[in-house]
CSV table of C-alpha atoms in Angstrom, one decimal:
chain,number,residue,atom,x,y,z
A,30,UNK,CA,22.4,-8.1,6.6
A,31,UNK,CA,24.4,-6.1,4.1
A,32,UNK,CA,23.0,-7.9,1.3
A,33,UNK,CA,19.6,-8.0,2.6
A,34,UNK,CA,19.2,-4.1,3.0
A,35,UNK,CA,20.8,-3.6,-0.6
A,36,UNK,CA,18.6,-6.0,-2.0
A,37,UNK,CA,15.9,-4.5,-0.3
A,38,UNK,CA,17.0,-0.6,-1.8
A,39,UNK,CA,17.8,-2.3,-5.4
A,40,UNK,CA,13.7,-3.4,-5.3
A,41,UNK,CA,12.9,-0.5,-4.3
A,42,UNK,CA,14.7,1.3,-7.1
A,43,UNK,CA,13.5,-1.3,-9.6
A,44,UNK,CA,10.0,-0.3,-8.4
A,45,UNK,CA,10.3,3.0,-8.9
A,46,UNK,CA,12.0,2.3,-12.7
A,47,UNK,CA,9.1,0.3,-13.3
A,48,UNK,CA,6.3,3.0,-12.2
A,49,UNK,CA,8.7,5.5,-15.0
A,50,UNK,CA,8.4,3.3,-18.0
A,51,UNK,CA,4.7,2.3,-17.1
A,52,UNK,CA,4.0,6.4,-17.0
A,53,UNK,CA,6.3,7.0,-20.1
A,54,UNK,CA,5.1,4.1,-22.0
A,55,UNK,CA,1.5,4.8,-21.4
A,56,UNK,CA,1.4,8.3,-22.3
A,57,UNK,CA,3.7,7.2,-25.7
A,58,UNK,CA,1.0,4.9,-26.4
A,59,UNK,CA,-1.9,7.0,-26.2
A,60,UNK,CA,-0.2,9.6,-28.9
A,61,UNK,CA,0.4,6.7,-30.8
A,62,UNK,CA,-2.9,5.6,-31.1
A,63,UNK,CA,-4.0,9.2,-32.3
A,64,UNK,CA,-1.2,9.1,-35.1
A,65,UNK,CA,-2.1,5.1,-35.9
A,66,UNK,CA,1.7,4.1,-35.7
A,67,UNK,CA,0.8,0.3,-35.4
A,68,UNK,CA,4.7,-0.8,-34.8
A,69,UNK,CA,5.0,1.6,-31.9
A,70,UNK,CA,1.3,0.7,-30.6
A,71,UNK,CA,2.4,-3.5,-30.7
A,72,UNK,CA,6.0,-2.5,-29.2
A,73,UNK,CA,4.2,-0.6,-26.3
A,74,UNK,CA,1.5,-2.8,-25.6
A,75,UNK,CA,4.5,-5.8,-24.9
A,76,UNK,CA,6.2,-3.0,-23.3
A,77,UNK,CA,3.9,-2.1,-20.6
A,78,UNK,CA,2.8,-6.0,-19.8
A,79,UNK,CA,6.7,-6.9,-19.0
A,80,UNK,CA,7.1,-4.1,-17.0
A,81,UNK,CA,4.4,-5.5,-14.6
A,82,UNK,CA,6.3,-8.5,-14.8
A,83,UNK,CA,9.3,-7.0,-13.7
A,84,UNK,CA,6.8,-5.2,-10.8
A,85,UNK,CA,5.7,-8.7,-9.7
A,86,UNK,CA,9.4,-10.0,-9.9
A,87,UNK,CA,10.7,-7.6,-8.4
A,88,UNK,CA,8.1,-7.7,-5.2
A,89,UNK,CA,7.8,-11.5,-5.2
A,90,UNK,CA,11.4,-12.1,-5.5
A,91,UNK,CA,10.6,-14.0,-8.9
A,92,UNK,CA,13.8,-14.6,-11.1
A,93,UNK,CA,11.8,-16.1,-13.6
A,94,UNK,CA,9.7,-12.6,-14.2
A,95,UNK,CA,13.2,-10.7,-14.0
A,96,UNK,CA,14.9,-12.9,-16.5
A,97,UNK,CA,12.1,-12.2,-18.9
A,98,UNK,CA,12.2,-8.3,-18.0
A,99,UNK,CA,16.1,-8.4,-18.1
A,100,UNK,CA,16.1,-9.6,-21.2
A,101,UNK,CA,13.5,-6.8,-22.3
A,102,UNK,CA,15.6,-4.2,-21.6
A,103,UNK,CA,17.8,-5.5,-24.3
A,104,UNK,CA,15.1,-5.6,-27.1
A,105,UNK,CA,13.9,-1.9,-25.9
A,106,UNK,CA,17.5,-0.6,-25.9
A,107,UNK,CA,17.9,-1.4,-29.6
A,108,UNK,CA,14.1,-0.8,-30.5
A,109,UNK,CA,14.6,2.9,-29.6
A,110,UNK,CA,18.2,3.4,-30.9
A,111,UNK,CA,15.9,2.4,-33.9
A,112,UNK,CA,13.2,4.6,-33.2
A,113,UNK,CA,16.2,7.4,-33.1
A,114,UNK,CA,18.1,6.7,-36.0
A,115,UNK,CA,14.7,6.9,-37.9
A,116,UNK,CA,13.2,10.1,-37.4
A,117,UNK,CA,17.1,11.9,-37.3
A,118,UNK,CA,17.7,10.2,-40.6
A,119,UNK,CA,20.9,9.0,-38.8
A,120,UNK,CA,23.6,7.4,-41.5
A,121,UNK,CA,21.0,8.1,-44.4
A,122,UNK,CA,19.4,4.4,-43.4
A,123,UNK,CA,15.8,5.8,-43.4
A,124,UNK,CA,14.1,8.9,-44.5
A,125,UNK,CA,11.5,9.8,-42.2
A,126,UNK,CA,8.9,10.4,-44.8
A,127,UNK,CA,9.4,7.7,-47.8
A,128,UNK,CA,9.9,5.1,-44.8
A,129,UNK,CA,7.1,5.7,-42.7
A,130,UNK,CA,5.4,2.8,-43.9
A,131,UNK,CA,7.9,0.9,-41.4
A,132,UNK,CA,6.2,1.9,-38.5
A,133,UNK,CA,2.5,2.9,-39.6
A,134,UNK,CA,2.1,-0.9,-41.5
A,135,UNK,CA,1.6,0.6,-44.9
A,136,UNK,CA,-1.7,2.1,-43.5
A,137,UNK,CA,-0.6,6.1,-44.7
A,138,UNK,CA,-0.9,7.5,-41.1
A,139,UNK,CA,0.9,10.2,-39.8
A,140,UNK,CA,2.9,10.8,-36.7
A,141,UNK,CA,0.4,12.7,-34.4
A,142,UNK,CA,2.4,15.4,-33.4
A,143,UNK,CA,3.6,16.3,-36.9
A,144,UNK,CA,0.4,18.3,-37.1
A,145,UNK,CA,-0.3,19.0,-33.3
A,146,UNK,CA,2.9,19.7,-31.8
A,147,UNK,CA,3.9,22.7,-29.6
A,148,UNK,CA,2.5,26.3,-31.4
A,149,UNK,CA,2.6,24.0,-34.8
A,150,UNK,CA,0.7,25.3,-37.7
A,151,UNK,CA,0.2,23.3,-40.0
A,152,UNK,CA,-0.7,24.4,-43.8
A,153,UNK,CA,-2.8,21.3,-45.8
A,154,UNK,CA,-4.2,21.3,-49.2
A,155,UNK,CA,-7.5,22.0,-48.5
A,156,UNK,CA,-8.5,21.1,-52.0
A,157,UNK,CA,-7.9,17.6,-51.6
A,158,UNK,CA,-7.9,17.1,-47.9
A,159,UNK,CA,-11.3,17.1,-45.7
A,160,UNK,CA,-11.0,18.9,-43.1
A,161,UNK,CA,-12.0,16.5,-40.3
A,162,UNK,CA,-9.4,14.1,-41.7
A,163,UNK,CA,-6.7,16.5,-41.3
A,164,UNK,CA,-4.7,15.0,-38.8
A,165,UNK,CA,-4.6,11.5,-40.9
A,166,UNK,CA,-2.6,13.4,-43.9
A,167,UNK,CA,0.8,14.9,-44.5
A,168,UNK,CA,0.6,18.9,-44.5
A,169,UNK,CA,2.2,20.7,-47.2
A,170,UNK,CA,4.2,22.7,-44.5
A,171,UNK,CA,4.5,23.1,-41.0
A,172,UNK,CA,5.4,26.0,-39.3
A,173,UNK,CA,5.9,27.8,-35.6
A,174,UNK,CA,6.7,24.9,-34.3
A,175,UNK,CA,8.6,25.2,-30.6
A,176,UNK,CA,9.5,21.2,-31.1
A,177,UNK,CA,9.1,19.4,-34.3
A,178,UNK,CA,7.1,15.8,-34.1
A,179,UNK,CA,11.0,14.1,-35.0
A,180,UNK,CA,12.6,15.4,-31.7
A,181,UNK,CA,9.8,14.9,-29.5
A,182,UNK,CA,10.0,11.4,-30.6
A,183,UNK,CA,13.7,11.5,-30.0
A,184,UNK,CA,13.5,12.7,-27.0
A,185,UNK,CA,10.8,10.4,-25.3
A,186,UNK,CA,13.4,7.2,-27.6
A,187,UNK,CA,16.1,9.0,-25.6
A,188,UNK,CA,14.2,8.3,-21.8
A,189,UNK,CA,13.2,4.9,-22.7
A,190,UNK,CA,17.0,4.2,-23.6
A,191,UNK,CA,18.3,5.8,-20.2
A,192,UNK,CA,15.4,4.1,-18.2
A,193,UNK,CA,16.2,0.7,-19.9
A,194,UNK,CA,19.8,0.9,-19.1
A,195,UNK,CA,19.1,1.4,-15.3
A,196,UNK,CA,16.5,-1.6,-15.2
A,197,UNK,CA,18.8,-3.7,-17.1
A,198,UNK,CA,21.4,-3.3,-14.3
A,199,UNK,CA,18.9,-3.3,-11.1
A,200,UNK,CA,17.1,-6.3,-12.3
A,201,UNK,CA,20.8,-8.5,-13.4
A,202,UNK,CA,22.2,-7.3,-9.6
A,203,UNK,CA,18.9,-8.5,-8.6
A,204,UNK,CA,19.0,-12.4,-10.0
A,205,UNK,CA,22.8,-12.3,-9.3
A,206,UNK,CA,22.3,-11.8,-5.6
A,207,UNK,CA,19.7,-14.5,-5.2
A,208,UNK,CA,21.4,-16.9,-7.0
A,209,UNK,CA,24.2,-16.3,-5.0
A,210,UNK,CA,22.2,-16.0,-1.6
A,211,UNK,CA,20.6,-19.7,-3.0
A,212,UNK,CA,24.0,-21.3,-3.6
A,213,UNK,CA,25.1,-20.0,0.0
A,214,UNK,CA,21.9,-21.6,1.5
A,215,UNK,CA,22.1,-24.9,-0.1
A,216,UNK,CA,26.4,-25.1,1.6
A,217,UNK,CA,24.8,-24.0,4.0
A,218,UNK,CA,22.2,-26.6,4.0
A,219,UNK,CA,24.8,-29.4,2.9
A,220,UNK,CA,27.4,-28.6,5.4
A,221,UNK,CA,25.1,-29.1,8.5
A,222,UNK,CA,23.6,-32.2,6.7
A,223,UNK,CA,27.0,-33.3,6.5
A,224,UNK,CA,28.3,-32.7,9.7
A,225,UNK,CA,25.0,-34.3,11.5
A,226,UNK,CA,25.5,-37.2,9.5
A,227,UNK,CA,29.3,-37.8,10.7
A,228,UNK,CA,28.1,-37.1,14.2
A,229,UNK,CA,25.8,-39.8,13.8
A,230,UNK,CA,28.3,-42.0,12.5
A,231,UNK,CA,30.4,-41.4,15.5
A,232,UNK,CA,27.4,-42.0,17.6
A,233,UNK,CA,27.1,-45.3,16.3
A,234,UNK,CA,30.5,-46.0,16.4
A,235,UNK,CA,30.7,-45.2,20.0
A,236,UNK,CA,27.8,-47.3,20.6
A,237,UNK,CA,29.9,-50.4,18.8
A,238,UNK,CA,32.4,-50.0,21.0
A,239,UNK,CA,30.4,-49.5,24.2
A,240,UNK,CA,28.4,-52.9,23.4
A,241,UNK,CA,31.8,-54.7,22.4
A,242,UNK,CA,32.9,-54.2,25.8
A,243,UNK,CA,29.9,-55.1,27.3
A,244,UNK,CA,29.8,-58.3,25.5
A,245,UNK,CA,33.3,-58.9,26.5
A,246,UNK,CA,32.9,-58.1,30.3
A,247,UNK,CA,29.9,-60.7,30.4
A,248,UNK,CA,31.8,-63.6,28.4
A,249,UNK,CA,34.7,-62.9,31.2
A,250,UNK,CA,32.6,-63.4,33.9
A,251,UNK,CA,30.7,-66.2,32.5
A,252,UNK,CA,34.1,-67.9,31.8
A,253,UNK,CA,35.0,-67.2,35.5
């Protein structure tokens, strides 16, 4: 009873985490499309598919889908750690301006929040850039931002990391309890079959002894 209650609560937590992951990933996908950040777009696409698999695995108790979802959380963790290191330039491994081709696949597109962040006022070299394509080019200067684009990207990556850690442990516990329950059911079934076999064997022995006794009695009567 306690294990069933735990599993039911874990399923509810998993579905709630999947809902949050879908909400944040879809929002992230929209803004990545605005900025044409193709590496993130591809990752978000697979993340949405796997999260839907996780929802299905939690509802239908399908361990195969939960395994996929659980493994994907590890990939999500490392991807978002990379995003944080990239945008914050941690350890001087990346330069978010020079190495942006890693995320945009060399298309030259920019992060949408770089020019459109809260209260941001981008300044472009209007002599070289058509006004219709401002959002696709790097501004010469951005001022007045409440949050700069690399801070926004870091915050959303940190949220995804937290959700991935929770989702990993919840899905792992569901898989563990499901496998443990299957082993218990198998052991119980094996015990029942073993007991029934011995009972059947015992009844056969009793019947054989009874027949043998009857046969001996008949033979004695005939001899008299």
